[in-house]
Tab-separated table of C-alpha atoms in Angstrom:
chain	number	residue	atom	x	y	z
A	1	MET	CA	-70.344	30.421	51.036
A	2	LYS	CA	-67.809	30.660	48.133
A	3	PRO	CA	-67.309	27.336	47.335
A	4	ILE	CA	-63.644	25.157	46.900
A	5	LEU	CA	-63.332	24.347	43.241
A	6	VAL	CA	-62.348	21.394	41.860
A	7	GLY	CA	-61.056	21.228	38.371
A	8	ILE	CA	-62.116	17.801	37.053
A	9	ASP	CA	-60.654	16.847	33.906
A	10	GLY	CA	-60.874	12.852	33.797
A	11	SER	CA	-56.751	12.263	35.245
A	12	ALA	CA	-56.170	10.366	38.350
A	13	ALA	CA	-54.816	13.517	39.911
A	14	ALA	CA	-58.039	15.861	39.523
A	15	VAL	CA	-59.363	12.929	41.558
A	16	ALA	CA	-56.562	13.306	44.638
A	17	ALA	CA	-57.192	17.309	44.081
A	18	ALA	CA	-61.186	16.874	44.741
A	19	LEU	CA	-60.091	14.433	47.800
A	20	TRP	CA	-57.671	16.758	49.254
A	21	GLY	CA	-60.290	19.586	48.408
A	22	ILE	CA	-62.811	17.806	51.249
A	23	ASP	CA	-60.969	18.796	54.555
A	24	GLU	CA	-60.349	22.460	53.198
A	25	ALA	CA	-64.615	22.643	52.050
A	26	ILE	CA	-65.782	20.885	55.932
A	27	THR	CA	-62.706	23.221	57.796
A	28	ARG	CA	-64.325	26.378	55.817
A	29	GLY	CA	-68.430	25.234	56.055
A	30	ALA	CA	-68.272	25.202	52.174
A	31	PRO	CA	-69.346	23.251	49.255
A	32	LEU	CA	-67.186	21.091	47.302
A	33	ARG	CA	-67.818	22.042	43.391
A	34	LEU	CA	-65.814	19.793	40.705
A	35	VAL	CA	-65.966	21.556	37.845
A	36	SER	CA	-65.466	19.949	34.517
A	37	VAL	CA	-64.071	22.551	31.551
A	38	ILE	CA	-65.038	21.219	28.153
A	39	LYS	CA	-63.771	22.966	24.508
A	40	PRO	CA	-65.383	26.362	23.513
A	41	THR	CA	-65.482	25.376	19.780
A	42	HIS	CA	-66.419	21.598	17.878
A	43	GLU	CA	-66.126	20.326	14.989
A	44	SER	CA	-69.567	18.740	14.775
A	45	PRO	CA	-72.446	17.730	17.126
A	46	GLU	CA	-70.558	14.080	17.133
A	47	GLU	CA	-67.765	15.434	18.901
A	48	TYR	CA	-69.858	18.072	21.080
A	49	GLU	CA	-71.485	14.550	22.841
A	50	ARG	CA	-68.271	12.941	23.005
A	51	ASP	CA	-66.704	16.054	25.519
A	52	VAL	CA	-69.816	16.122	27.359
A	53	ALA	CA	-70.086	12.612	28.097
A	54	HIS	CA	-66.122	12.395	28.701
A	55	ALA	CA	-66.772	15.155	31.273
A	56	GLU	CA	-69.345	13.960	32.932
A	57	LYS	CA	-67.859	10.758	33.545
A	58	SER	CA	-65.104	12.448	34.733
A	59	LEU	CA	-67.120	13.988	37.193
A	60	LEU	CA	-69.250	10.937	38.171
A	61	GLU	CA	-65.761	9.363	39.275
A	62	ALA	CA	-64.275	11.811	41.368
A	63	ARG	CA	-67.722	12.219	42.915
A	64	LEU	CA	-67.529	9.015	44.090
A	65	ALA	CA	-64.492	8.721	44.990
A	66	VAL	CA	-65.332	11.642	47.120
A	67	GLU	CA	-68.987	10.305	48.411
A	68	ALA	CA	-66.482	6.887	49.133
A	69	THR	CA	-64.226	8.899	51.950
A	70	ASN	CA	-67.677	8.888	53.828
A	71	LYS	CA	-67.052	12.654	55.047
A	72	GLY	CA	-69.592	15.365	55.469
A	73	VAL	CA	-69.103	17.371	52.088
A	74	SER	CA	-71.160	19.451	50.532
A	75	LEU	CA	-70.699	18.547	46.891
A	76	GLU	CA	-71.603	19.998	43.955
A	77	THR	CA	-70.824	19.499	40.072
A	78	GLU	CA	-70.884	21.359	37.171
A	79	VAL	CA	-69.966	21.590	33.477
A	80	SER	CA	-68.799	24.523	32.238
A	81	ARG	CA	-67.209	25.495	28.832
A	82	GLY	CA	-64.173	27.566	27.536
A	83	PRO	CA	-60.173	27.486	27.144
A	84	ALA	CA	-59.905	25.598	31.198
A	85	GLY	CA	-57.104	27.758	32.246
A	86	SER	CA	-59.384	30.936	31.717
A	87	VAL	CA	-62.875	29.404	33.146
A	88	LEU	CA	-61.321	28.515	36.274
A	89	VAL	CA	-59.114	32.035	36.404
A	90	GLU	CA	-63.228	33.868	36.047
A	91	ALA	CA	-64.170	30.980	38.337
A	92	SER	CA	-61.653	31.818	41.271
A	93	SER	CA	-63.305	35.479	41.985
A	94	ASP	CA	-66.283	33.690	43.453
A	95	ALA	CA	-64.057	30.669	44.983
A	96	GLU	CA	-62.658	30.350	48.247
A	97	MET	CA	-59.841	28.182	46.755
A	98	VAL	CA	-58.896	26.907	43.409
A	99	CYS	CA	-57.100	22.826	43.399
A	100	VAL	CA	-56.202	21.014	40.412
A	101	GLY	CA	-53.986	17.925	40.098
A	102	SER	CA	-50.478	17.660	38.369
A	103	VAL	CA	-48.500	15.606	37.024
A	104	GLY	CA	-45.300	17.343	36.817
A	105	ILE	CA	-44.829	20.328	35.500
A	106	GLY	CA	-41.768	20.147	32.807
A	107	ARG	CA	-39.607	23.574	32.046
A	108	TYR	CA	-41.827	24.397	29.239
A	109	ALA	CA	-44.764	24.997	31.463
A	110	ARG	CA	-46.232	28.177	29.845
A	111	SER	CA	-46.791	25.833	26.870
A	112	ILE	CA	-47.524	22.418	27.843
A	113	VAL	CA	-49.334	20.021	30.063
A	114	GLY	CA	-48.819	23.275	33.170
A	115	SER	CA	-50.461	25.304	31.055
A	116	THR	CA	-53.305	25.412	33.065
A	117	ALA	CA	-52.292	25.437	36.142
A	118	THR	CA	-49.277	28.071	35.480
A	119	GLU	CA	-52.433	30.491	34.538
A	120	LEU	CA	-54.427	29.662	37.500
A	121	ALA	CA	-50.723	29.917	39.591
A	122	GLU	CA	-50.333	33.517	37.800
A	123	LYS	CA	-53.704	34.802	37.594
A	124	ALA	CA	-56.634	33.549	40.144
A	125	GLN	CA	-58.290	35.980	42.283
A	126	CYS	CA	-58.313	33.524	45.152
A	127	PRO	CA	-55.782	30.813	46.733
A	128	VAL	CA	-55.260	27.781	43.987
A	129	ALA	CA	-53.653	24.607	45.081
A	130	VAL	CA	-51.184	22.081	43.300
A	131	LEU	CA	-51.676	19.202	43.820
A	132	ARG	CA	-49.251	16.343	43.229
A	133	THR	CA	-50.638	12.782	42.715
A	134	GLY	CA	-49.100	9.599	45.001
A	135	SER	CA	-45.742	8.613	45.829
A	136	ASP	CA	-44.346	4.823	45.349
A	137	ARG	CA	-42.602	5.751	48.484
A	138	PRO	CA	-43.636	4.468	51.226
A	139	PRO	CA	-45.480	6.786	54.397
A	140	PRO	CA	-43.616	9.299	55.815
A	141	ASP	CA	-42.775	9.426	59.644
A	142	ILE	CA	-42.406	13.270	59.075
A	143	ASN	CA	-44.506	15.177	55.824
A	144	TRP	CA	-43.645	18.439	56.414
A	145	ILE	CA	-45.947	21.511	55.119
A	146	VAL	CA	-42.886	24.601	54.605
A	147	VAL	CA	-43.164	27.768	54.039
A	148	ARG	CA	-40.740	31.170	53.874
A	149	MET	CA	-40.618	33.678	55.880
A	150	THR	CA	-40.210	37.586	54.774
A	151	ASP	CA	-40.796	40.693	55.332
A	152	ALA	CA	-42.413	41.270	52.539
A	153	PRO	CA	-45.922	42.633	52.609
A	154	GLY	CA	-48.006	40.164	52.400
A	155	ASN	CA	-46.146	37.880	54.170
A	156	ASP	CA	-47.512	37.500	57.455
A	157	ALA	CA	-50.824	36.246	54.950
A	158	VAL	CA	-48.476	33.395	53.456
A	159	VAL	CA	-47.441	32.140	56.376
A	160	SER	CA	-51.008	32.262	58.319
A	161	PHE	CA	-52.586	30.092	55.735
A	162	ALA	CA	-49.388	27.503	56.151
A	163	ALA	CA	-49.900	27.134	59.746
A	164	ALA	CA	-53.348	26.588	59.301
A	165	GLU	CA	-52.453	24.058	56.576
A	166	ALA	CA	-50.253	22.605	59.498
A	167	LYS	CA	-53.429	22.536	61.788
A	168	LEU	CA	-55.396	20.909	59.510
A	169	ARG	CA	-53.275	18.245	57.748
A	170	ARG	CA	-51.777	17.744	61.848
A	171	ALA	CA	-47.887	18.213	59.988
A	172	PRO	CA	-45.308	19.651	60.854
A	173	MET	CA	-44.371	23.088	59.582
A	174	LEU	CA	-40.597	23.878	58.170
A	175	VAL	CA	-40.048	28.209	58.465
A	176	LEU	CA	-37.419	28.791	55.957
A	177	GLY	CA	-35.273	32.237	56.910
A	178	GLY	CA	-35.768	35.474	54.792
A	179	ARG	CA	-34.736	36.515	51.661
A	180	ALA	CA	-31.166	35.989	51.037
A	181	GLU	CA	-31.102	40.159	51.054
A	182	GLU	CA	-32.160	39.932	53.736
A	183	LEU	CA	-29.991	37.505	55.975
A	184	GLY	CA	-26.312	38.991	57.243
A	185	GLU	CA	-23.217	37.234	58.103
A	186	HIS	CA	-24.725	36.528	61.893
A	187	ALA	CA	-28.518	36.017	62.642
A	188	ASP	CA	-30.017	39.381	64.962
A	189	GLY	CA	-33.029	37.349	66.352
A	190	ALA	CA	-35.643	38.793	64.958
A	191	PHE	CA	-36.191	35.849	62.879
A	192	GLU	CA	-36.568	33.801	65.922
A	193	ARG	CA	-38.694	36.157	67.148
A	194	ARG	CA	-41.157	36.216	64.571
A	195	VAL	CA	-41.259	32.672	64.660
A	196	GLU	CA	-41.752	31.909	68.372
A	197	GLN	CA	-44.580	34.440	67.509
A	198	TRP	CA	-46.667	32.230	65.188
A	199	ARG	CA	-46.087	29.392	67.796
A	200	ARG	CA	-48.087	31.542	70.381
A	201	HIS	CA	-50.853	32.116	67.342
A	202	TYR	CA	-50.972	28.096	67.092
A	203	PRO	CA	-49.534	26.206	69.863
A	204	GLU	CA	-50.942	22.942	68.107
A	205	VAL	CA	-48.631	23.166	65.036
A	206	ARG	CA	-44.973	21.798	65.727
A	207	VAL	CA	-42.918	24.792	64.088
A	208	TYR	CA	-38.971	24.753	63.173
A	209	PRO	CA	-37.060	27.540	61.938
A	210	ILE	CA	-34.127	27.111	59.616
A	211	THR	CA	-32.115	30.016	58.915
A	212	THR	CA	-31.429	29.978	55.282
A	213	ARG	CA	-30.385	32.490	52.228
A	214	GLN	CA	-32.126	29.777	49.981
A	215	ALA	CA	-35.706	29.839	48.873
A	216	ILE	CA	-37.804	26.642	48.984
A	217	ALA	CA	-37.329	25.296	45.613
A	218	GLY	CA	-33.023	25.282	46.451
A	219	TYR	CA	-33.812	24.414	49.953
A	220	LEU	CA	-35.967	21.047	48.859
A	221	SER	CA	-33.128	20.619	45.906
A	222	ALA	CA	-30.734	20.279	48.506
A	223	ASN	CA	-32.524	18.419	51.136
A	224	ASP	CA	-34.392	15.261	51.744
A	225	GLU	CA	-37.044	16.325	53.911
A	226	ARG	CA	-40.353	14.838	52.896
A	227	VAL	CA	-42.215	17.786	52.166
A	228	GLN	CA	-46.269	17.915	51.164
A	229	LEU	CA	-47.042	21.192	50.282
A	230	ALA	CA	-44.853	24.081	49.958
A	231	VAL	CA	-46.893	27.661	50.445
A	232	ILE	CA	-45.632	30.396	48.761
A	233	GLY	CA	-46.877	34.331	47.775
A	234	GLY	CA	-48.974	35.428	44.482
A	235	ASP	CA	-45.801	37.098	43.765
A	236	GLU	CA	-43.422	34.059	43.870
A	237	ALA	CA	-45.985	32.429	41.631
A	238	GLN	CA	-43.050	32.116	38.870
A	239	GLN	CA	-41.678	29.002	41.350
A	240	LEU	CA	-44.294	27.067	40.793
A	241	ALA	CA	-42.711	25.779	37.549
A	242	GLU	CA	-39.650	24.774	40.172
A	243	LEU	CA	-41.360	22.929	42.796
A	244	VAL	CA	-43.853	20.722	40.804
A	245	GLY	CA	-41.750	19.526	38.118
A	246	PRO	CA	-41.543	16.121	36.053
A	247	GLN	CA	-39.414	12.940	36.497
A	248	GLY	CA	-35.656	14.070	36.087
A	249	HIS	CA	-36.737	17.065	37.380
A	250	PRO	CA	-33.685	18.354	40.257
A	251	LEU	CA	-37.030	17.781	42.992
A	252	PHE	CA	-37.709	15.155	41.336
A	253	ARG	CA	-36.012	13.350	45.123
A	254	HIS	CA	-39.807	15.782	46.611
A	255	PRO	CA	-42.782	14.032	44.300
A	256	GLU	CA	-45.305	14.339	46.202
A	257	CYS	CA	-44.504	17.506	47.200
A	258	SER	CA	-47.782	19.972	46.014
A	259	VAL	CA	-47.858	23.632	46.059
A	260	LEU	CA	-50.398	26.268	47.571
A	261	VAL	CA	-50.352	29.902	45.972
A	262	VAL	CA	-51.842	32.713	47.946
A	263	ARG	CA	-53.996	35.459	47.451
């Protein structure tokens, strides 16, 4: 089986991504592969040795965190060399999913801290999960998985991924109505009929439709529902910076919201 790939850089966010990937790997019968990427060039042998030592220490910390869960997942580790984004994009061609951590992507995501996650979201050849770290808020009674249902090509695959995640995470699924241009002043019932079809496909998942003209980012900025995961299609990858924002961002009321980009 192709592995669930996790980018490890020594951060708590990366460890959180590894822990999130455990259930993804187990449910597919796939290995969980932890990958730490070092720089492509070094000015001295000492710098290279420090870089490798940091990578190995980071992998060990992530491995120990995964093993501490006592879940039966097959675990692999790897140190690669090159630009982190490029290495993980290339590795995505032989992966079931790539998981990376994020402490928040700012509005200049393409040039600063969110660059690796942004590059993966736009270029990876498999689904990409960008995972947020914990929240100071108490554990919620309801923690939604949200997806937008449209008539766009490939949307059924996006909704299917969201439903599978809802089943895996034992979470209710919030399904937003189509794009603004697809909605008239009065609903014609097509949206509700599609939602009912998904309920029959996934009877164990609680599915709640919301008819709205808003995309996911706009809906979350205006509502307080606790959302653990927003599922979007590859054609919506440019929304990543809107959905995973830093403190002070309009969506900071959803600090635990992770994003899954489906391809």
